[in-house]
Amino acid sequence: MGFILNIETATKNCSVSLAQAGNVVAIREFAGEGYSHAEKLHIFIEEVLKEAETNFSGLEAVAVSMGPGSYTGLRIGVSAAKGLCYALNIPLLAIDTLEVLARKLKITEGVIVPMIDARRMEVYNAVFDTNYNKKSDTKAEIITGDSFSEYTDICHLVGDGAEKCRALLPDNKFMYHNDIIYPSSAEMALLSYNKHQKSDTVDVAYFEPFYLKDFVMNR
């Protein structure tokens, strides 16, 4: 059985994993203050292939985190993924970044609200149930005291956009998981495997990241 290469660059975390049958066999990631994806991404790809004692010919597909997130980060990841798929003639899989982030947390009650910082008091977010089924549309939202008032269960907030919500959402129904900040390619492994099994692919030539917002120069 071949490998699937997973690329996650939607946030400050530059993350690459190599997976087989939904299980991670090698991973490299780095989250710095700046965006170092352009310098590290291809190095990480080469390192995970070497660790698994394989090469590009061993890849069955490439999966990329599709957004929302950093414009620059998404462009770098998607460009690399499309280039590999085109050169190797293998399928491209697109994975929802917020679901990747949500899957870093396992809960038995309530909902998971993954949040990616979108500047000032705005976050990219969606809501998932305990089985990671999406309960709301992905959106860019300015957080107010009324945000998520429609949910009466515990809301588990994760991601680098969560902490700035604490002052506006102090109610006990909000739980802040400060140790979960960025999505990782580790959580992409099972998602990409399932998509590959169902041939749920995207067009290599025409696929574009899910930016959700217009490009901002200093983002």
PDB file of C-alpha atoms in Angstrom:
ATOM      1  CA  MET A   1       0.000   0.000   0.000  1.00  0.00           C
ATOM      2  CA  GLY A   2       1.293   3.424  -0.929  1.00  0.00           C
ATOM      3  CA  PHE A   3       1.601   6.594   1.108  1.00  0.00           C
ATOM      4  CA  ILE A   4      -0.378   9.815   1.302  1.00  0.00           C
ATOM      5  CA  LEU A   5       1.547  13.024   1.883  1.00  0.00           C
ATOM      6  CA  ASN A   6      -0.336  15.528   4.088  1.00  0.00           C
ATOM      7  CA  ILE A   7       0.512  19.242   3.987  1.00  0.00           C
ATOM      8  CA  GLU A   8      -0.803  21.735   6.557  1.00  0.00           C
ATOM      9  CA  THR A   9       0.297  25.372   6.136  1.00  0.00           C
ATOM     10  CA  ALA A  10      -2.881  27.346   6.889  1.00  0.00           C
ATOM     11  CA  THR A  11      -1.488  28.862  10.109  1.00  0.00           C
ATOM     12  CA  LYS A  12       1.953  29.550  11.591  1.00  0.00           C
ATOM     13  CA  ASN A  13       2.453  25.793  11.880  1.00  0.00           C
ATOM     14  CA  CYS A  14       4.267  24.358   8.886  1.00  0.00           C
ATOM     15  CA  SER A  15       3.363  20.683   9.178  1.00  0.00           C
ATOM     16  CA  VAL A  16       4.009  17.699   6.908  1.00  0.00           C
ATOM     17  CA  SER A  17       3.128  14.081   7.575  1.00  0.00           C
ATOM     18  CA  LEU A  18       3.404  10.867   5.636  1.00  0.00           C
ATOM     19  CA  ALA A  19       0.638   8.364   6.295  1.00  0.00           C
ATOM     20  CA  GLN A  20      -0.248   4.829   5.318  1.00  0.00           C
ATOM     21  CA  ALA A  21      -3.804   3.486   5.675  1.00  0.00           C
ATOM     22  CA  GLY A  22      -4.690   6.507   7.802  1.00  0.00           C
ATOM     23  CA  ASN A  23      -1.771   6.122  10.213  1.00  0.00           C
ATOM     24  CA  VAL A  24       1.094   8.615  10.498  1.00  0.00           C
ATOM     25  CA  VAL A  25       4.465   7.018   9.808  1.00  0.00           C
ATOM     26  CA  ALA A  26       6.544  10.223   9.780  1.00  0.00           C
ATOM     27  CA  ILE A  27       5.896  13.853  10.642  1.00  0.00           C
ATOM     28  CA  ARG A  28       7.763  17.155  10.716  1.00  0.00           C
ATOM     29  CA  GLU A  29       6.349  20.450  11.906  1.00  0.00           C
ATOM     30  CA  PHE A  30       7.452  23.834  13.160  1.00  0.00           C
ATOM     31  CA  ALA A  31       5.432  26.787  14.426  1.00  0.00           C
ATOM     32  CA  GLY A  32       7.487  29.963  14.654  1.00  0.00           C
ATOM     33  CA  GLU A  33       6.557  33.572  15.242  1.00  0.00           C
ATOM     34  CA  GLY A  34       6.893  34.305  11.540  1.00  0.00           C
ATOM     35  CA  TYR A  35       5.765  32.283   8.570  1.00  0.00           C
ATOM     36  CA  SER A  36       8.728  30.074   7.604  1.00  0.00           C
ATOM     37  CA  HIS A  37       6.773  27.764   5.321  1.00  0.00           C
ATOM     38  CA  ALA A  38       8.642  28.688   2.141  1.00  0.00           C
ATOM     39  CA  GLU A  39      11.946  27.697   3.772  1.00  0.00           C
ATOM     40  CA  LYS A  40      10.819  24.561   5.602  1.00  0.00           C
ATOM     41  CA  LEU A  41       8.054  22.914   3.587  1.00  0.00           C
ATOM     42  CA  HIS A  42      10.133  21.141   0.940  1.00  0.00           C
ATOM     43  CA  ILE A  43      12.775  20.181   3.490  1.00  0.00           C
ATOM     44  CA  PHE A  44      10.079  18.574   5.658  1.00  0.00           C
ATOM     45  CA  ILE A  45       8.680  16.703   2.644  1.00  0.00           C
ATOM     46  CA  GLU A  46      12.094  15.244   1.856  1.00  0.00           C
ATOM     47  CA  GLU A  47      12.667  14.321   5.511  1.00  0.00           C
ATOM     48  CA  VAL A  48       9.402  12.402   5.986  1.00  0.00           C
ATOM     49  CA  LEU A  49       9.990  10.471   2.771  1.00  0.00           C
ATOM     50  CA  LYS A  50      13.497   9.591   3.894  1.00  0.00           C
ATOM     51  CA  GLU A  51      12.319   8.507   7.349  1.00  0.00           C
ATOM     52  CA  ALA A  52       9.749   6.184   5.793  1.00  0.00           C
ATOM     53  CA  GLU A  53      12.433   4.831   3.444  1.00  0.00           C
ATOM     54  CA  THR A  54      10.447   5.737   0.366  1.00  0.00           C
ATOM     55  CA  ASN A  55      10.495   8.382  -2.338  1.00  0.00           C
ATOM     56  CA  PHE A  56       8.050  10.358  -4.465  1.00  0.00           C
ATOM     57  CA  SER A  57       7.182   7.277  -6.515  1.00  0.00           C
ATOM     58  CA  GLY A  58       5.725   5.745  -3.349  1.00  0.00           C
ATOM     59  CA  LEU A  59       3.025   8.411  -3.055  1.00  0.00           C
ATOM     60  CA  GLU A  60      -0.559   7.527  -3.948  1.00  0.00           C
ATOM     61  CA  ALA A  61      -1.940  11.014  -3.307  1.00  0.00           C
ATOM     62  CA  VAL A  62      -1.200  14.387  -1.762  1.00  0.00           C
ATOM     63  CA  ALA A  63      -3.579  16.020   0.716  1.00  0.00           C
ATOM     64  CA  VAL A  64      -3.505  19.723   1.497  1.00  0.00           C
ATOM     65  CA  SER A  65      -5.243  21.782   4.146  1.00  0.00           C
ATOM     66  CA  MET A  66      -7.640  23.935   2.115  1.00  0.00           C
ATOM     67  CA  GLY A  67      -8.353  26.759   4.573  1.00  0.00           C
ATOM     68  CA  PRO A  68      -9.494  29.074   5.890  1.00  0.00           C
ATOM     69  CA  GLY A  69      -6.296  30.558   7.212  1.00  0.00           C
ATOM     70  CA  SER A  70      -3.285  32.626   6.221  1.00  0.00           C
ATOM     71  CA  TYR A  71      -3.377  33.690   2.575  1.00  0.00           C
ATOM     72  CA  THR A  72       0.377  33.291   2.195  1.00  0.00           C
ATOM     73  CA  GLY A  73       0.515  29.996   4.054  1.00  0.00           C
ATOM     74  CA  LEU A  74      -2.318  28.497   2.031  1.00  0.00           C
ATOM     75  CA  ARG A  75      -0.780  29.593  -1.267  1.00  0.00           C
ATOM     76  CA  ILE A  76       2.541  27.960  -0.393  1.00  0.00           C
ATOM     77  CA  GLY A  77       0.975  24.678   0.686  1.00  0.00           C
ATOM     78  CA  VAL A  78      -1.465  24.421  -2.200  1.00  0.00           C
ATOM     79  CA  SER A  79       1.158  25.356  -4.789  1.00  0.00           C
ATOM     80  CA  ALA A  80       3.504  22.652  -3.496  1.00  0.00           C
ATOM     81  CA  ALA A  81       0.729  20.046  -3.381  1.00  0.00           C
ATOM     82  CA  LYS A  82      -0.495  20.841  -6.894  1.00  0.00           C
ATOM     83  CA  GLY A  83       3.044  20.762  -8.256  1.00  0.00           C
ATOM     84  CA  LEU A  84       3.662  17.304  -6.819  1.00  0.00           C
ATOM     85  CA  CYS A  85       0.328  15.937  -8.019  1.00  0.00           C
ATOM     86  CA  TYR A  86       0.889  17.280 -11.516  1.00  0.00           C
ATOM     87  CA  ALA A  87       4.439  15.963 -11.769  1.00  0.00           C
ATOM     88  CA  LEU A  88       3.594  12.535 -10.329  1.00  0.00           C
ATOM     89  CA  ASN A  89       0.150  12.240 -11.951  1.00  0.00           C
ATOM     90  CA  ILE A  90      -1.527  11.436  -8.621  1.00  0.00           C
ATOM     91  CA  PRO A  91      -4.746  12.799  -7.089  1.00  0.00           C
ATOM     92  CA  LEU A  92      -5.066  15.892  -4.918  1.00  0.00           C
ATOM     93  CA  LEU A  93      -7.191  15.774  -1.755  1.00  0.00           C
ATOM     94  CA  ALA A  94      -8.482  18.930  -0.020  1.00  0.00           C
ATOM     95  CA  ILE A  95      -9.053  18.850   3.741  1.00  0.00           C
ATOM     96  CA  ASP A  96     -11.063  21.362   5.809  1.00  0.00           C
ATOM     97  CA  THR A  97      -8.569  23.196   8.053  1.00  0.00           C
ATOM     98  CA  LEU A  98     -11.093  23.808  10.825  1.00  0.00           C
ATOM     99  CA  GLU A  99     -11.975  20.117  10.973  1.00  0.00           C
ATOM    100  CA  VAL A 100      -8.279  19.295  11.204  1.00  0.00           C
ATOM    101  CA  LEU A 101      -8.042  21.663  14.177  1.00  0.00           C
ATOM    102  CA  ALA A 102     -11.236  20.327  15.768  1.00  0.00           C
ATOM    103  CA  ARG A 103      -9.930  16.764  15.635  1.00  0.00           C
ATOM    104  CA  LYS A 104      -7.057  17.652  17.952  1.00  0.00           C
ATOM    105  CA  LEU A 105      -9.653  17.557  20.732  1.00  0.00           C
ATOM    106  CA  LYS A 106     -11.675  14.525  21.847  1.00  0.00           C
ATOM    107  CA  ILE A 107     -14.846  15.211  23.844  1.00  0.00           C
ATOM    108  CA  THR A 108     -17.910  13.264  24.941  1.00  0.00           C
ATOM    109  CA  GLU A 109     -20.287  16.185  25.428  1.00  0.00           C
ATOM    110  CA  GLY A 110     -20.817  19.672  24.072  1.00  0.00           C
ATOM    111  CA  VAL A 111     -19.455  21.089  20.826  1.00  0.00           C
ATOM    112  CA  ILE A 112     -16.010  21.954  19.502  1.00  0.00           C
ATOM    113  CA  VAL A 113     -15.405  25.455  18.150  1.00  0.00           C
ATOM    114  CA  PRO A 114     -12.071  25.607  16.299  1.00  0.00           C
ATOM    115  CA  MET A 115     -10.903  29.189  15.872  1.00  0.00           C
ATOM    116  CA  ILE A 116      -8.152  30.558  13.645  1.00  0.00           C
ATOM    117  CA  ASP A 117      -7.034  34.133  14.240  1.00  0.00           C
ATOM    118  CA  ALA A 118      -8.260  36.454  11.474  1.00  0.00           C
ATOM    119  CA  ARG A 119      -6.944  39.761  12.923  1.00  0.00           C
ATOM    120  CA  ARG A 120      -8.353  42.027  15.618  1.00  0.00           C
ATOM    121  CA  MET A 121     -11.470  40.455  17.173  1.00  0.00           C
ATOM    122  CA  GLU A 122     -12.296  38.397  14.112  1.00  0.00           C
ATOM    123  CA  VAL A 123     -11.814  34.637  13.844  1.00  0.00           C
ATOM    124  CA  TYR A 124     -12.420  31.934  11.278  1.00  0.00           C
ATOM    125  CA  ASN A 125     -14.620  29.383  12.969  1.00  0.00           C
ATOM    126  CA  ALA A 126     -17.128  26.581  12.646  1.00  0.00           C
ATOM    127  CA  VAL A 127     -18.892  24.319  15.133  1.00  0.00           C
ATOM    128  CA  PHE A 128     -18.505  20.523  15.297  1.00  0.00           C
ATOM    129  CA  ASP A 129     -20.268  17.919  17.412  1.00  0.00           C
ATOM    130  CA  THR A 130     -18.562  15.121  19.358  1.00  0.00           C
ATOM    131  CA  ASN A 131     -18.261  13.045  16.169  1.00  0.00           C
ATOM    132  CA  TYR A 132     -16.787  15.970  14.192  1.00  0.00           C
ATOM    133  CA  ASN A 133     -19.916  16.518  12.158  1.00  0.00           C
ATOM    134  CA  LYS A 134     -20.137  20.176  11.181  1.00  0.00           C
ATOM    135  CA  LYS A 135     -23.075  21.976  12.824  1.00  0.00           C
ATOM    136  CA  SER A 136     -22.480  25.430  11.324  1.00  0.00           C
ATOM    137  CA  ASP A 137     -21.078  26.994   8.201  1.00  0.00           C
ATOM    138  CA  THR A 138     -17.465  28.106   8.174  1.00  0.00           C
ATOM    139  CA  LYS A 139     -17.338  31.862   8.612  1.00  0.00           C
ATOM    140  CA  ALA A 140     -15.198  34.848   9.459  1.00  0.00           C
ATOM    141  CA  GLU A 141     -16.854  36.312  12.537  1.00  0.00           C
ATOM    142  CA  ILE A 142     -16.249  39.293  14.786  1.00  0.00           C
ATOM    143  CA  ILE A 143     -16.678  37.909  18.285  1.00  0.00           C
ATOM    144  CA  THR A 144     -19.189  39.638  20.567  1.00  0.00           C
ATOM    145  CA  GLY A 145     -20.804  38.755  23.860  1.00  0.00           C
ATOM    146  CA  ASP A 146     -23.663  37.121  21.936  1.00  0.00           C
ATOM    147  CA  SER A 147     -21.497  34.803  19.862  1.00  0.00           C
ATOM    148  CA  PHE A 148     -22.545  31.137  20.086  1.00  0.00           C
ATOM    149  CA  SER A 149     -25.567  32.011  22.239  1.00  0.00           C
ATOM    150  CA  GLU A 150     -27.604  29.464  20.274  1.00  0.00           C
ATOM    151  CA  TYR A 151     -25.585  26.645  21.856  1.00  0.00           C
ATOM    152  CA  THR A 152     -26.610  25.654  25.373  1.00  0.00           C
ATOM    153  CA  ASP A 153     -24.066  22.844  25.761  1.00  0.00           C
ATOM    154  CA  ILE A 154     -20.430  23.319  26.679  1.00  0.00           C
ATOM    155  CA  CYS A 155     -18.471  25.031  23.897  1.00  0.00           C
ATOM    156  CA  HIS A 156     -14.881  23.837  23.681  1.00  0.00           C
ATOM    157  CA  LEU A 157     -12.811  26.621  22.107  1.00  0.00           C
ATOM    158  CA  VAL A 158      -9.517  25.628  20.459  1.00  0.00           C
ATOM    159  CA  GLY A 159      -7.002  27.374  18.236  1.00  0.00           C
ATOM    160  CA  ASP A 160      -4.976  30.570  18.162  1.00  0.00           C
ATOM    161  CA  GLY A 161      -8.152  32.651  17.855  1.00  0.00           C
ATOM    162  CA  ALA A 162      -9.702  31.311  21.058  1.00  0.00           C
ATOM    163  CA  GLU A 163      -7.745  33.151  23.734  1.00  0.00           C
ATOM    164  CA  LYS A 164      -8.769  36.622  22.587  1.00  0.00           C
ATOM    165  CA  CYS A 165     -12.403  35.594  23.081  1.00  0.00           C
ATOM    166  CA  ARG A 166     -11.984  34.954  26.801  1.00  0.00           C
ATOM    167  CA  ALA A 167     -12.830  38.515  27.916  1.00  0.00           C
ATOM    168  CA  LEU A 168     -15.967  38.604  25.765  1.00  0.00           C
ATOM    169  CA  LEU A 169     -17.079  35.041  26.455  1.00  0.00           C
ATOM    170  CA  PRO A 170     -16.397  34.448  30.153  1.00  0.00           C
ATOM    171  CA  ASP A 171     -19.453  32.258  30.823  1.00  0.00           C
ATOM    172  CA  ASN A 172     -18.829  28.818  32.332  1.00  0.00           C
ATOM    173  CA  LYS A 173     -20.217  27.135  29.237  1.00  0.00           C
ATOM    174  CA  PHE A 174     -17.045  28.143  27.371  1.00  0.00           C
ATOM    175  CA  MET A 175     -14.020  25.934  27.943  1.00  0.00           C
ATOM    176  CA  TYR A 176     -10.655  27.181  26.646  1.00  0.00           C
ATOM    177  CA  HIS A 177      -8.113  24.573  25.559  1.00  0.00           C
ATOM    178  CA  ASN A 178      -5.013  26.739  25.457  1.00  0.00           C
ATOM    179  CA  ASP A 179      -2.710  23.808  24.678  1.00  0.00           C
ATOM    180  CA  ILE A 180      -4.378  23.348  21.279  1.00  0.00           C
ATOM    181  CA  ILE A 181      -3.271  26.254  19.107  1.00  0.00           C
ATOM    182  CA  TYR A 182      -2.589  25.182  15.535  1.00  0.00           C
ATOM    183  CA  PRO A 183      -3.890  22.470  13.203  1.00  0.00           C
ATOM    184  CA  SER A 184      -1.435  19.686  12.405  1.00  0.00           C
ATOM    185  CA  SER A 185      -0.950  17.322   9.496  1.00  0.00           C
ATOM    186  CA  ALA A 186      -1.187  14.460  12.022  1.00  0.00           C
ATOM    187  CA  GLU A 187      -4.973  14.865  12.144  1.00  0.00           C
ATOM    188  CA  MET A 188      -5.099  14.939   8.341  1.00  0.00           C
ATOM    189  CA  ALA A 189      -3.956  11.321   8.035  1.00  0.00           C
ATOM    190  CA  LEU A 190      -7.289   9.593   8.607  1.00  0.00           C
ATOM    191  CA  LEU A 191      -9.257  12.294   6.799  1.00  0.00           C
ATOM    192  CA  SER A 192      -7.109  12.051   3.680  1.00  0.00           C
ATOM    193  CA  TYR A 193      -7.196   8.261   3.736  1.00  0.00           C
ATOM    194  CA  ASN A 194     -11.006   8.248   3.860  1.00  0.00           C
ATOM    195  CA  LYS A 195     -11.234  10.766   1.025  1.00  0.00           C
ATOM    196  CA  HIS A 196      -8.794   8.756  -1.060  1.00  0.00           C
ATOM    197  CA  GLN A 197     -10.805   5.565  -0.486  1.00  0.00           C
ATOM    198  CA  LYS A 198     -13.904   7.335  -1.812  1.00  0.00           C
ATOM    199  CA  SER A 199     -12.005   9.021  -4.670  1.00  0.00           C
ATOM    200  CA  ASP A 200     -13.107  12.362  -3.194  1.00  0.00           C
ATOM    201  CA  THR A 201     -10.529  14.443  -5.048  1.00  0.00           C
ATOM    202  CA  VAL A 202     -10.249  17.977  -6.426  1.00  0.00           C
ATOM    203  CA  ASP A 203      -9.102  19.179  -9.825  1.00  0.00           C
ATOM    204  CA  VAL A 204      -5.342  19.774  -9.740  1.00  0.00           C
ATOM    205  CA  ALA A 205      -5.517  22.480 -12.380  1.00  0.00           C
ATOM    206  CA  TYR A 206      -8.397  24.523 -10.990  1.00  0.00           C
ATOM    207  CA  PHE A 207      -8.415  23.975  -7.224  1.00  0.00           C
ATOM    208  CA  GLU A 208      -7.983  27.117  -5.118  1.00  0.00           C
ATOM    209  CA  PRO A 209      -7.719  27.439  -1.326  1.00  0.00           C
ATOM    210  CA  PHE A 210     -10.752  28.498   0.714  1.00  0.00           C
ATOM    211  CA  TYR A 211      -9.569  31.983   1.663  1.00  0.00           C
ATOM    212  CA  LEU A 212     -12.952  33.158   3.009  1.00  0.00           C
ATOM    213  CA  LYS A 213     -11.626  36.749   3.153  1.00  0.00           C
ATOM    214  CA  ASP A 214      -9.865  39.033   0.693  1.00  0.00           C
ATOM    215  CA  PHE A 215      -6.071  39.137   0.841  1.00  0.00           C
ATOM    216  CA  VAL A 216      -4.610  41.596   3.342  1.00  0.00           C
ATOM    217  CA  MET A 217      -1.023  42.660   2.605  1.00  0.00           C
ATOM    218  CA  ASN A 218       0.386  42.292   6.116  1.00  0.00           C
ATOM    219  CA  ARG A 219      -1.418  39.047   6.929  1.00  0.00           C
TER     220      ARG A 219
END
